[in-house]
Coordinates of N, CA and C in Angstrom, one line a residue:
M1 N 0.9 -1.2 0.0 CA 0.0 0.0 0.0 C 0.9 1.2 0.0
A2 N 0.5 2.2 -0.9 CA 1.3 3.4 -1.0 C 1.2 4.3 0.3
P3 N 2.3 4.9 0.7 CA 2.3 5.7 1.9 C 1.4 7.0 1.7
R4 N 0.8 7.5 2.7 CA -0.1 8.7 2.6 C 0.5 9.9 3.3
S5 N 1.7 9.8 3.7 CA 2.3 10.9 4.4 C 2.5 12.1 3.5
K6 N 2.7 11.9 2.2 CA 2.9 13.0 1.3 C 1.7 13.9 1.2
N7 N 0.5 13.2 1.0 CA -0.7 14.0 0.9 C -1.0 14.8 2.2
K8 N -0.7 14.1 3.3 CA -0.9 14.8 4.6 C 0.1 16.0 4.7
G9 N 1.3 15.8 4.2 CA 2.2 17.0 4.3 C 1.7 18.1 3.4
S10 N 1.2 17.8 2.2 CA 0.7 18.9 1.3 C -0.5 19.6 1.9
K11 N -1.3 18.9 2.6 CA -2.5 19.5 3.2 C -2.0 20.5 4.3
K12 N -1.0 20.0 5.1 CA -0.5 20.8 6.2 C 0.1 22.1 5.6
G13 N 0.9 21.9 4.6 CA 1.5 23.0 4.0 C 0.6 24.0 3.4
H14 N -0.5 23.6 2.8 CA -1.5 24.5 2.3 C -2.2 25.2 3.4
G15 N -2.5 24.5 4.5 CA -3.2 25.2 5.6 C -2.3 26.2 6.2
S16 N -1.0 26.0 6.4 CA -0.2 27.0 7.0 C 0.0 28.2 6.2
N17 N 0.1 28.0 4.8 CA 0.2 29.1 3.9 C -1.0 30.0 4.0
A18 N -2.1 29.4 4.1 CA -3.4 30.1 4.2 C -3.4 31.0 5.4
A19 N -3.0 30.4 6.5 CA -3.0 31.2 7.8 C -2.0 32.3 7.7
A20 N -0.9 32.0 7.0 CA 0.1 33.1 6.9 C -0.4 34.2 6.0
S21 N -1.1 33.9 4.9 CA -1.6 34.9 4.0 C -2.6 35.8 4.7
T22 N -3.5 35.2 5.6 CA -4.5 36.1 6.2 C -3.9 37.0 7.2
S23 N -2.8 36.6 7.8 CA -2.2 37.5 8.8 C -1.7 38.8 8.2
N24 N -1.5 38.9 6.9 CA -1.1 40.1 6.3 C -2.2 41.0 5.8
V25 N -3.4 40.6 6.0 CA -4.6 41.4 5.6 C -4.8 42.6 6.5
P26 N -4.8 43.8 6.1 CA -4.9 44.9 7.0 C -6.3 45.0 7.6
I27 N -6.4 45.3 8.9 CA -7.7 45.4 9.6 C -8.1 46.9 9.6
S28 N -9.4 47.1 9.1 CA -9.9 48.5 9.1 C -10.2 49.0 10.5
T29 N -9.8 50.2 10.7 CA -10.0 50.9 12.0 C -10.9 52.1 11.9
S30 N -11.5 52.3 10.7 CA -12.3 53.5 10.5 C -13.5 53.6 11.4
N31 N -14.0 52.5 11.9 CA -15.2 52.6 12.8 C -14.8 52.6 14.3
V32 N -13.5 52.6 14.6 CA -13.1 52.6 16.0 C -13.1 54.0 16.5
P33 N -13.8 54.4 17.5 CA -13.8 55.8 17.9 C -12.5 56.2 18.6
E34 N -12.1 57.4 18.3 CA -10.8 57.9 18.9 C -11.1 58.3 20.3
E35 N -10.1 58.1 21.2 CA -10.2 58.5 22.6 C -10.0 60.1 22.6
P36 N -10.9 60.8 23.4 CA -10.8 62.2 23.4 C -9.5 62.6 24.1
A37 N -8.9 63.7 23.6 CA -7.6 64.2 24.2 C -7.9 64.7 25.6
P38 N -7.0 64.5 26.5 CA -7.2 65.0 27.9 C -7.3 66.5 27.9
T39 N -8.4 67.0 28.6 CA -8.6 68.4 28.7 C -7.7 69.0 29.8
E40 N -7.1 70.1 29.6 CA -6.3 70.8 30.5 C -7.1 71.7 31.4
E41 N -6.8 71.7 32.7 CA -7.5 72.6 33.6 C -7.1 74.0 33.3
P42 N -8.1 74.9 33.2 CA -7.8 76.3 33.0 C -6.9 76.9 34.1
P43 N -6.0 77.8 33.7 CA -5.1 78.3 34.7 C -5.9 79.2 35.7
I44 N -5.5 79.2 36.9 CA -6.1 79.9 38.0 C -5.5 81.3 38.0
A45 N -6.3 82.3 37.8 CA -5.8 83.7 37.8 C -5.8 84.2 39.3
T46 N -4.8 84.9 39.7 CA -4.8 85.5 41.0 C -4.9 87.0 41.0
E47 N -5.9 87.6 41.7 CA -6.0 89.0 41.8 C -5.6 89.4 43.2
F48 N -4.8 90.4 43.4 CA -4.3 90.8 44.7 C -5.2 91.9 45.3
V49 N -5.3 91.9 46.6 CA -6.2 92.8 47.3 C -5.4 93.6 48.4
D50 N -5.4 94.9 48.3 CA -4.8 95.7 49.3 C -5.7 95.7 50.6
V51 N -5.1 95.6 51.7 CA -5.9 95.6 53.0 C -5.6 96.8 53.9
Y52 N -6.6 97.5 54.3 CA -6.5 98.6 55.3 C -7.4 98.3 56.5
W53 N -6.8 98.2 57.6 CA -7.5 97.7 58.8 C -7.5 98.7 59.9
D54 N -8.7 99.1 60.3 CA -8.9 100.0 61.4 C -9.1 99.2 62.7
L55 N -8.1 99.1 63.4 CA -8.1 98.2 64.6 C -9.0 98.7 65.7
N56 N -9.3 100.0 65.7 CA -10.1 100.5 66.8 C -11.6 100.1 66.7
T57 N -12.1 100.0 65.5 CA -13.5 99.7 65.3 C -13.7 98.2 64.9
C58 N -12.6 97.5 64.5 CA -12.7 96.1 64.2 C -11.5 95.4 64.9
P59 N -11.6 95.3 66.2 CA -10.4 94.8 67.0 C -10.2 93.3 66.8
L60 N -9.0 92.9 67.2 CA -8.6 91.5 67.1 C -9.0 90.8 68.3
A61 N -10.0 89.8 68.1 CA -10.5 89.1 69.2 C -9.9 87.7 69.3
Y62 N -9.2 87.2 68.3 CA -8.6 85.9 68.3 C -7.2 86.0 67.9
P63 N -6.3 85.0 68.2 CA -4.9 85.1 67.9 C -4.7 85.4 66.5
A64 N -3.7 86.3 66.2 CA -3.4 86.8 64.9 C -2.8 85.7 64.0
D65 N -2.2 84.6 64.6 CA -1.6 83.6 63.9 C -2.6 83.0 62.9
G66 N -2.4 83.0 61.6 CA -3.3 82.4 60.6 C -4.3 83.4 60.1
I67 N -4.2 84.7 60.5 CA -5.3 85.7 60.1 C -5.3 85.9 58.7
V68 N -4.1 85.9 58.0 CA -4.1 86.1 56.5 C -4.8 85.0 55.8
G69 N -4.6 83.8 56.2 CA -5.3 82.7 55.6 C -6.8 82.8 55.8
R70 N -7.3 83.2 56.9 CA -8.7 83.3 57.2 C -9.3 84.4 56.4
I71 N -8.6 85.5 56.3 CA -9.1 86.7 55.4 C -9.2 86.2 54.0
E72 N -8.2 85.6 53.5 CA -8.2 85.1 52.1 C -9.3 84.1 51.8
T73 N -9.5 83.2 52.8 CA -10.6 82.3 52.7 C -11.9 83.0 52.5
A74 N -12.1 84.1 53.3 CA -13.4 84.8 53.3 C -13.5 85.6 51.9
L75 N -12.4 86.1 51.4 CA -12.5 86.8 50.1 C -12.9 85.9 49.0
N76 N -12.4 84.7 49.1 CA -12.7 83.7 48.0 C -14.1 83.1 48.2
E77 N -14.9 83.5 49.2 CA -16.3 83.1 49.2 C -17.1 83.7 48.0
V78 N -16.6 84.9 47.5 CA -17.4 85.5 46.5 C -17.3 84.8 45.2
N79 N -16.3 84.0 45.0 CA -16.2 83.2 43.7 C -16.0 81.7 44.0
A80 N -16.8 81.2 45.0 CA -16.7 79.9 45.5 C -17.0 78.9 44.3
N81 N -17.8 79.3 43.3 CA -18.2 78.4 42.2 C -17.3 78.5 41.0
S82 N -16.2 79.3 41.2 CA -15.3 79.5 40.0 C -13.9 78.8 40.4
N83 N -13.4 78.1 39.3 CA -12.1 77.5 39.5 C -11.0 78.3 38.7
S84 N -11.4 79.4 38.3 CA -10.4 80.2 37.4 C -9.9 81.5 38.1
L85 N -10.4 81.8 39.3 CA -10.0 83.1 39.9 C -9.9 82.9 41.4
R86 N -8.9 83.4 42.0 CA -8.7 83.5 43.4 C -8.2 84.8 43.8
Y87 N -8.5 85.2 45.1 CA -8.0 86.5 45.6 C -7.0 86.2 46.7
A88 N -6.0 87.0 46.7 CA -4.9 86.9 47.7 C -4.5 88.3 48.2
L89 N -4.1 88.5 49.4 CA -3.7 89.8 49.9 C -2.4 90.2 49.2
S90 N -2.3 91.5 48.8 CA -1.1 92.0 48.2 C -0.1 92.3 49.3
D91 N 1.0 92.9 48.9 CA 2.0 93.3 49.9 C 1.6 94.6 50.6
T92 N 0.5 95.3 50.2 CA 0.1 96.5 50.9 C -0.9 96.1 52.0
R93 N -0.4 96.1 53.2 CA -1.1 95.7 54.4 C -0.9 96.7 55.5
V94 N -1.9 97.4 55.8 CA -1.8 98.5 56.8 C -2.8 98.4 57.9
I95 N -2.3 98.5 59.1 CA -3.2 98.5 60.3 C -3.0 99.8 61.1
C96 N -4.1 100.5 61.3 CA -4.1 101.7 62.1 C -5.0 101.5 63.4
G97 N -4.6 102.2 64.4 CA -5.4 102.2 65.6 C -4.5 102.0 66.8
N98 N -5.1 101.5 67.9 CA -4.4 101.3 69.1 C -3.5 100.0 69.1
V99 N -2.5 100.0 68.2 CA -1.7 98.8 68.0 C -0.9 98.5 69.3
N100 N -0.6 99.5 70.1 CA 0.2 99.2 71.3 C -0.5 98.3 72.3
A101 N -1.8 98.2 72.1 CA -2.6 97.3 73.0 C -2.5 95.8 72.6
L102 N -1.9 95.6 71.5 CA -1.8 94.2 71.0 C -0.8 93.4 71.9
S103 N -1.0 92.1 72.1 CA 0.0 91.3 72.8 C 1.2 91.2 71.9
K104 N 2.3 90.8 72.6 CA 3.6 90.7 71.8 C 3.4 89.6 70.8
E105 N 2.7 88.5 71.1 CA 2.5 87.4 70.1 C 1.8 87.9 68.9
D106 N 0.7 88.7 69.1 CA -0.1 89.2 68.0 C 0.7 90.2 67.2
W107 N 1.4 91.1 67.9 CA 2.3 92.1 67.2 C 3.3 91.4 66.3
D108 N 4.0 90.4 66.9 CA 5.0 89.7 66.1 C 4.4 88.9 64.9
S109 N 3.2 88.3 65.1 CA 2.6 87.6 64.0 C 2.2 88.5 62.9
L110 N 1.6 89.7 63.2 CA 1.1 90.6 62.2 C 2.3 91.2 61.5
Q111 N 3.4 91.5 62.2 CA 4.6 92.0 61.5 C 5.2 90.9 60.6
S112 N 5.2 89.7 61.0 CA 5.7 88.6 60.2 C 4.9 88.4 58.9
Y113 N 3.6 88.8 59.0 CA 2.7 88.7 57.8 C 2.9 89.9 56.9
G114 N 3.7 90.9 57.3 CA 3.9 92.0 56.4 C 3.0 93.2 56.7
F115 N 2.3 93.2 57.8 CA 1.4 94.3 58.1 C 2.3 95.5 58.6
K116 N 1.9 96.7 58.1 CA 2.5 97.9 58.7 C 1.6 98.4 59.8
L117 N 2.2 98.5 61.0 CA 1.4 98.9 62.1 C 1.5 100.4 62.4
E118 N 0.4 101.2 62.3 CA 0.4 102.6 62.5 C -0.4 102.9 63.7
P119 N 0.3 103.4 64.8 CA -0.3 103.7 66.1 C -1.2 105.0 65.9
C120 N -2.4 104.9 66.3 CA -3.4 106.1 66.3 C -4.2 106.0 67.6
E121 N -4.5 107.2 68.1 CA -5.3 107.2 69.3 C -6.7 106.7 69.1
D122 N -7.2 106.1 70.1 CA -8.5 105.5 70.1 C -9.5 106.6 70.0
R123 N -10.6 106.3 69.3 CA -11.7 107.2 69.2 C -13.0 106.5 68.9
R124 N -14.1 107.0 69.1 CA -15.4 106.3 68.8 C -15.8 106.6 67.4
A125 N -16.5 105.7 66.8 CA -16.9 105.8 65.4 C -18.3 106.3 65.2
Y126 N -19.0 106.8 66.3 CA -20.3 107.2 66.1 C -20.4 108.7 66.1
C127 N -21.4 109.2 65.4 CA -21.6 110.7 65.2 C -21.8 111.4 66.5
N128 N -22.7 110.9 67.3 CA -23.0 111.6 68.6 C -21.9 111.6 69.6
N129 N -21.0 110.6 69.5 CA -20.0 110.5 70.5 C -18.6 110.8 69.9
H130 N -18.6 111.4 68.7 CA -17.3 111.5 68.0 C -16.4 112.6 68.7
N131 N -15.5 112.1 69.5 CA -14.6 113.0 70.3 C -15.3 114.1 71.1
Q132 N -16.5 113.7 71.5 CA -17.4 114.7 72.2 C -16.8 115.0 73.6
G133 N -16.4 116.2 73.9 CA -15.9 116.6 75.2 C -14.5 116.1 75.4
Q134 N -13.8 115.7 74.3 CA -12.4 115.2 74.5 C -11.5 116.2 73.8
R135 N -10.2 116.1 74.3 CA -9.2 116.9 73.6 C -9.0 116.4 72.2
K136 N -8.4 117.3 71.4 CA -8.1 116.9 70.1 C -6.9 115.9 70.1
P137 N -7.1 114.8 69.4 CA -6.0 113.7 69.4 C -4.7 114.3 69.0
K138 N -3.7 113.9 69.6 CA -2.3 114.3 69.2 C -1.9 113.6 67.9
D139 N -2.3 112.4 67.8 CA -2.0 111.6 66.5 C -3.1 111.7 65.6
P140 N -2.9 111.6 64.3 CA -4.0 111.6 63.3 C -5.0 110.5 63.6
P141 N -6.3 110.8 63.5 CA -7.3 109.7 63.7 C -7.1 108.6 62.7
P142 N -7.6 107.4 63.0 CA -7.4 106.3 62.1 C -7.9 106.5 60.7
D143 N -9.1 107.2 60.6 CA -9.6 107.3 59.2 C -8.7 108.2 58.4
L144 N -8.1 109.3 59.0 CA -7.2 110.1 58.3 C -5.9 109.4 57.9
E145 N -5.4 108.6 58.8 CA -4.2 107.9 58.6 C -4.4 106.9 57.4
L146 N -5.5 106.2 57.4 CA -5.8 105.3 56.3 C -6.1 106.0 55.0
E147 N -6.7 107.2 55.1 CA -7.0 108.0 53.9 C -5.7 108.3 53.2
V148 N -4.6 108.6 53.9 CA -3.4 108.9 53.2 C -2.9 107.7 52.4
H149 N -3.1 106.5 52.9 CA -2.7 105.3 52.2 C -3.6 105.1 51.0
L150 N -4.9 105.3 51.2 CA -5.9 105.1 50.1 C -5.6 106.1 49.0
T151 N -5.3 107.4 49.4 CA -5.0 108.4 48.3 C -3.7 108.0 47.6
D152 N -2.7 107.5 48.3 CA -1.5 107.1 47.6 C -1.8 105.9 46.7
Q153 N -2.7 105.0 47.1 CA -3.1 103.9 46.3 C -3.7 104.4 45.0
S154 N -4.6 105.4 45.1 CA -5.2 105.9 43.9 C -4.3 106.6 43.0
L155 N -3.2 107.3 43.5 CA -2.2 107.9 42.6 C -1.3 107.0 42.0
N156 N -1.0 105.9 42.7 CA -0.1 104.9 42.2 C -0.7 103.5 42.2
P157 N -1.7 103.3 41.3 CA -2.4 102.1 41.3 C -1.6 100.9 40.9
V158 N -1.6 99.9 41.7 CA -0.9 98.6 41.3 C -2.0 97.5 41.3
T159 N -2.9 97.5 42.3 CA -4.0 96.6 42.2 C -5.3 97.4 42.1
T160 N -6.4 96.7 41.8 CA -7.7 97.4 41.7 C -8.7 96.9 42.7
N161 N -8.2 96.2 43.8 CA -9.1 95.7 44.8 C -8.6 96.2 46.1
I162 N -9.6 96.6 46.9 CA -9.3 97.1 48.3 C -10.2 96.4 49.3
L163 N -9.6 95.9 50.3 CA -10.3 95.4 51.5 C -10.2 96.4 52.6
L164 N -11.3 97.0 53.1 CA -11.3 97.9 54.2 C -12.0 97.2 55.4
I165 N -11.2 97.0 56.4 CA -11.7 96.4 57.7 C -12.0 97.6 58.6
S166 N -13.2 98.0 58.7 CA -13.5 99.2 59.6 C -15.0 99.3 59.7
S167 N -15.5 99.9 60.8 CA -16.9 100.2 61.0 C -17.0 101.7 61.1
D168 N -16.0 102.5 60.7 CA -16.0 103.9 60.8 C -16.7 104.5 59.6
Y169 N -17.8 105.2 59.7 CA -18.6 105.7 58.6 C -17.8 106.8 57.8
H170 N -16.7 107.3 58.4 CA -16.0 108.4 57.7 C -15.4 107.9 56.4
F171 N -15.2 106.6 56.3 CA -14.6 106.1 55.0 C -15.6 106.0 53.9
G172 N -16.9 106.2 54.2 CA -17.9 106.0 53.2 C -17.7 106.7 51.9
E173 N -17.5 108.0 51.9 CA -17.3 108.8 50.7 C -16.1 108.4 49.9
S174 N -15.0 108.2 50.6 CA -13.8 107.8 49.9 C -13.9 106.4 49.3
M175 N -14.6 105.5 49.9 CA -14.8 104.2 49.3 C -15.7 104.3 48.1
D176 N -16.7 105.2 48.1 CA -17.5 105.4 46.9 C -16.7 106.0 45.8
I177 N -15.8 106.9 46.1 CA -14.9 107.5 45.0 C -14.1 106.4 44.4
N178 N -13.5 105.5 45.2 CA -12.7 104.4 44.7 C -13.6 103.5 43.9
R179 N -14.8 103.2 44.3 CA -15.7 102.3 43.6 C -16.0 102.9 42.2
V180 N -16.3 104.2 42.2 CA -16.7 104.8 40.9 C -15.5 104.8 39.9
N181 N -14.2 104.9 40.5 CA -13.0 104.8 39.7 C -12.6 103.5 39.3
G182 N -13.4 102.5 39.5 CA -13.1 101.1 39.0 C -12.5 100.1 40.0
Y183 N -12.4 100.5 41.2 CA -11.9 99.6 42.2 C -13.0 98.7 42.7
T184 N -12.7 97.4 42.9 CA -13.6 96.5 43.6 C -13.4 96.7 45.1
I185 N -14.5 97.0 45.8 CA -14.4 97.3 47.2 C -14.9 96.1 48.1
F186 N -14.0 95.6 48.9 CA -14.4 94.6 49.9 C -14.5 95.3 51.3
L187 N -15.5 95.0 52.0 CA -15.7 95.7 53.3 C -15.9 94.6 54.4
A188 N -15.3 94.8 55.5 CA -15.5 94.0 56.7 C -15.8 94.9 57.8
L189 N -16.9 94.7 58.5 CA -17.3 95.6 59.6 C -17.9 94.8 60.7
S190 N -17.7 95.4 61.9 CA -18.1 94.7 63.1 C -19.7 94.6 63.2
G191 N -20.2 93.5 63.6 CA -21.6 93.3 63.8 C -22.1 94.1 65.0
E192 N -21.2 94.3 65.9 CA -21.6 95.1 67.1 C -21.8 96.5 66.8
I193 N -20.8 97.1 66.0 CA -20.9 98.5 65.7 C -21.9 98.8 64.6
Q194 N -22.1 97.8 63.7 CA -22.9 98.0 62.6 C -24.3 98.4 62.9
G195 N -24.8 97.9 64.1 CA -26.2 98.2 64.4 C -26.4 99.5 65.1
T196 N -25.4 100.4 65.2 CA -25.6 101.6 65.9 C -25.3 102.8 65.1
G197 N -25.4 104.0 65.6 CA -25.0 105.2 64.9 C -25.7 105.4 63.6
Y198 N -25.0 105.4 62.5 CA -25.6 105.7 61.2 C -26.7 104.7 60.8
Q199 N -26.6 103.5 61.4 CA -27.6 102.5 61.0 C -29.0 102.9 61.4
E200 N -29.1 103.7 62.5 CA -30.5 104.0 63.0 C -31.2 105.0 62.1
Y201 N -30.4 105.5 61.1 CA -31.1 106.4 60.1 C -31.5 105.6 58.9
G202 N -31.4 104.3 58.9 CA -31.9 103.5 57.8 C -30.9 103.3 56.7
I203 N -29.7 103.6 56.9 CA -28.7 103.4 55.8 C -27.6 102.5 56.4
G204 N -26.8 101.9 55.5 CA -25.8 101.0 55.9 C -24.4 101.4 55.3
Y205 N -23.4 101.4 56.1 CA -22.1 101.7 55.7 C -21.6 100.7 54.6
E206 N -22.1 99.5 54.7 CA -21.7 98.5 53.7 C -22.2 98.7 52.3
E207 N -23.1 99.6 52.2 CA -23.7 99.9 50.8 C -22.6 100.5 49.9
Y208 N -21.5 100.9 50.4 CA -20.4 101.5 49.6 C -19.6 100.4 48.9
G209 N -19.7 99.2 49.3 CA -18.9 98.1 48.8 C -19.6 97.2 47.9
H210 N -18.8 96.4 47.1 CA -19.3 95.4 46.3 C -19.6 94.2 47.1
Y211 N -18.8 93.9 48.1 CA -19.0 92.7 48.9 C -18.8 93.1 50.4
A212 N -19.5 92.5 51.3 CA -19.3 92.9 52.7 C -19.3 91.6 53.6
W213 N -18.6 91.7 54.7 CA -18.5 90.6 55.6 C -18.7 91.1 57.1
Y214 N -19.2 90.2 57.9 CA -19.1 90.5 59.4 C -17.7 90.2 59.8
W215 N -17.0 91.2 60.4 CA -15.6 91.0 60.7 C -15.4 89.9 61.7
E216 N -16.3 89.8 62.7 CA -16.1 88.7 63.7 C -16.1 87.3 63.1
W217 N -16.9 87.1 62.0 CA -16.9 85.8 61.4 C -15.7 85.7 60.5
M218 N -15.4 86.7 59.7 CA -14.2 86.7 58.9 C -12.9 86.4 59.7
E219 N -12.8 87.0 60.8 CA -11.6 86.8 61.7 C -11.6 85.4 62.3
Y220 N -12.8 84.9 62.6 CA -12.8 83.6 63.3 C -12.5 82.4 62.4
D221 N -13.2 82.3 61.3 CA -13.0 81.2 60.5 C -13.1 81.4 59.0
G222 N -13.0 82.7 58.6 CA -13.0 83.0 57.1 C -14.4 82.9 56.5
T223 N -15.5 83.2 57.3 CA -16.8 83.2 56.7 C -17.4 84.6 56.9
G224 N -18.7 84.7 56.9 CA -19.4 86.0 57.2 C -19.8 86.8 56.0
L225 N -19.7 86.3 54.8 CA -20.1 87.1 53.6 C -21.6 87.3 53.6
Y226 N -22.0 88.5 53.4 CA -23.4 88.8 53.2 C -23.5 89.9 52.0
T227 N -24.7 90.0 51.4 CA -24.8 90.8 50.2 C -25.4 92.1 50.6
P228 N -24.7 93.2 50.3 CA -25.3 94.6 50.5 C -26.6 94.7 49.7
T229 N -27.4 95.7 50.1 CA -28.7 95.9 49.4 C -28.5 97.1 48.4
P230 N -28.4 96.8 47.1 CA -28.1 97.8 46.1 C -29.1 99.0 46.1
E231 N -30.3 98.7 46.4 CA -31.3 99.8 46.2 C -31.1 100.9 47.3
L232 N -30.4 100.5 48.4 CA -30.2 101.5 49.4 C -29.1 102.5 49.1
Y233 N -28.3 102.1 48.1 CA -27.1 102.9 47.7 C -27.5 104.3 47.4
Y234 N -28.5 104.5 46.6 CA -28.8 105.9 46.2 C -29.3 106.7 47.4
S235 N -30.0 106.1 48.3 CA -30.4 106.9 49.5 C -29.2 107.3 50.3
V236 N -28.2 106.4 50.4 CA -27.0 106.8 51.1 C -26.3 108.0 50.4
M237 N -26.2 108.0 49.1 CA -25.5 109.1 48.4 C -26.3 110.4 48.6
S238 N -27.6 110.3 48.7 CA -28.4 111.5 48.8 C -28.0 112.2 50.2
F239 N -27.8 111.3 51.2 CA -27.4 111.9 52.5 C -26.0 112.5 52.4
V240 N -25.1 111.9 51.6 CA -23.8 112.5 51.5 C -23.8 113.8 50.7
Y241 N -24.4 113.9 49.6 CA -24.3 115.1 48.7 C -25.2 116.2 49.2
Y242 N -26.2 115.9 50.0 CA -27.0 117.0 50.5 C -26.6 117.4 52.0
G243 N -25.5 116.8 52.4 CA -24.9 117.3 53.6 C -25.6 117.1 54.9
V244 N -26.1 115.8 55.1 CA -26.6 115.5 56.4 C -25.4 115.2 57.3
N245 N -24.9 116.3 57.9 CA -23.6 116.2 58.6 C -23.6 115.3 59.8
C246 N -24.7 115.1 60.4 CA -24.7 114.3 61.6 C -24.4 112.9 61.3
I247 N -24.7 112.5 60.0 CA -24.3 111.1 59.6 C -23.0 111.1 58.9
F248 N -22.7 112.0 58.0 CA -21.4 112.1 57.4 C -20.9 113.5 57.6
P249 N -20.1 113.6 58.7 CA -19.5 115.0 59.0 C -18.7 115.5 57.9
T250 N -18.5 116.8 57.9 CA -17.8 117.5 56.8 C -16.3 117.2 56.9
A251 N -15.9 116.5 58.0 CA -14.4 116.1 58.1 C -14.1 115.0 57.1
V252 N -15.1 114.4 56.5 CA -14.8 113.4 55.5 C -13.9 113.9 54.4
I253 N -12.9 113.2 54.1 CA -12.0 113.6 53.0 C -12.5 113.1 51.7

């Protein structure tokens, strides 16, 4: 009987050639979806904020250690839903008032944060009690001392954001001038002082700012943002321009 190994070999060879030929057939990828390119996170822009702090009307109730972080946390409440903008304090950091009453720890902390401490005699921030029956202060009052810095800021603008920590209504007109000139005004005022003096006339000092905070909350944990009432702004300005001096004395610069 003739051997059959030859036929088997030919069949094996044919099969292997067929497999080899199909391996060279290109596979179409036209219907395979491409993976989307990874999206880059938008860069975070930083806007700097000059801070002017009237220590007499917004005193320090908690340790100063960490105060800059808490203030910046509060400022960033206004854009909590945005990942593209954050606020940070600029190098312009001025504190006026009875700074000599600060503890050594607070004094050292504030100086290490770059605050310039300007000693000014204490005074009350209300119209009816404003230096009433007292001698004229030897040092410039806090509002005048800060006005100098604010004026210098207007003449040499580096940033366009100002945080004023004060409950002294004397700053009202100056803040409005800065606001009209394109500055974004952040205000922090004491909840204790806010409800007295000028507030009894139905107007609010915080109406001069774009954003306002209760100082006690800002200082404590970086919260306290509340929204001024825009419709009251025009009533405030009518008091200013028509000279209701009991509310806005003529000493306003």
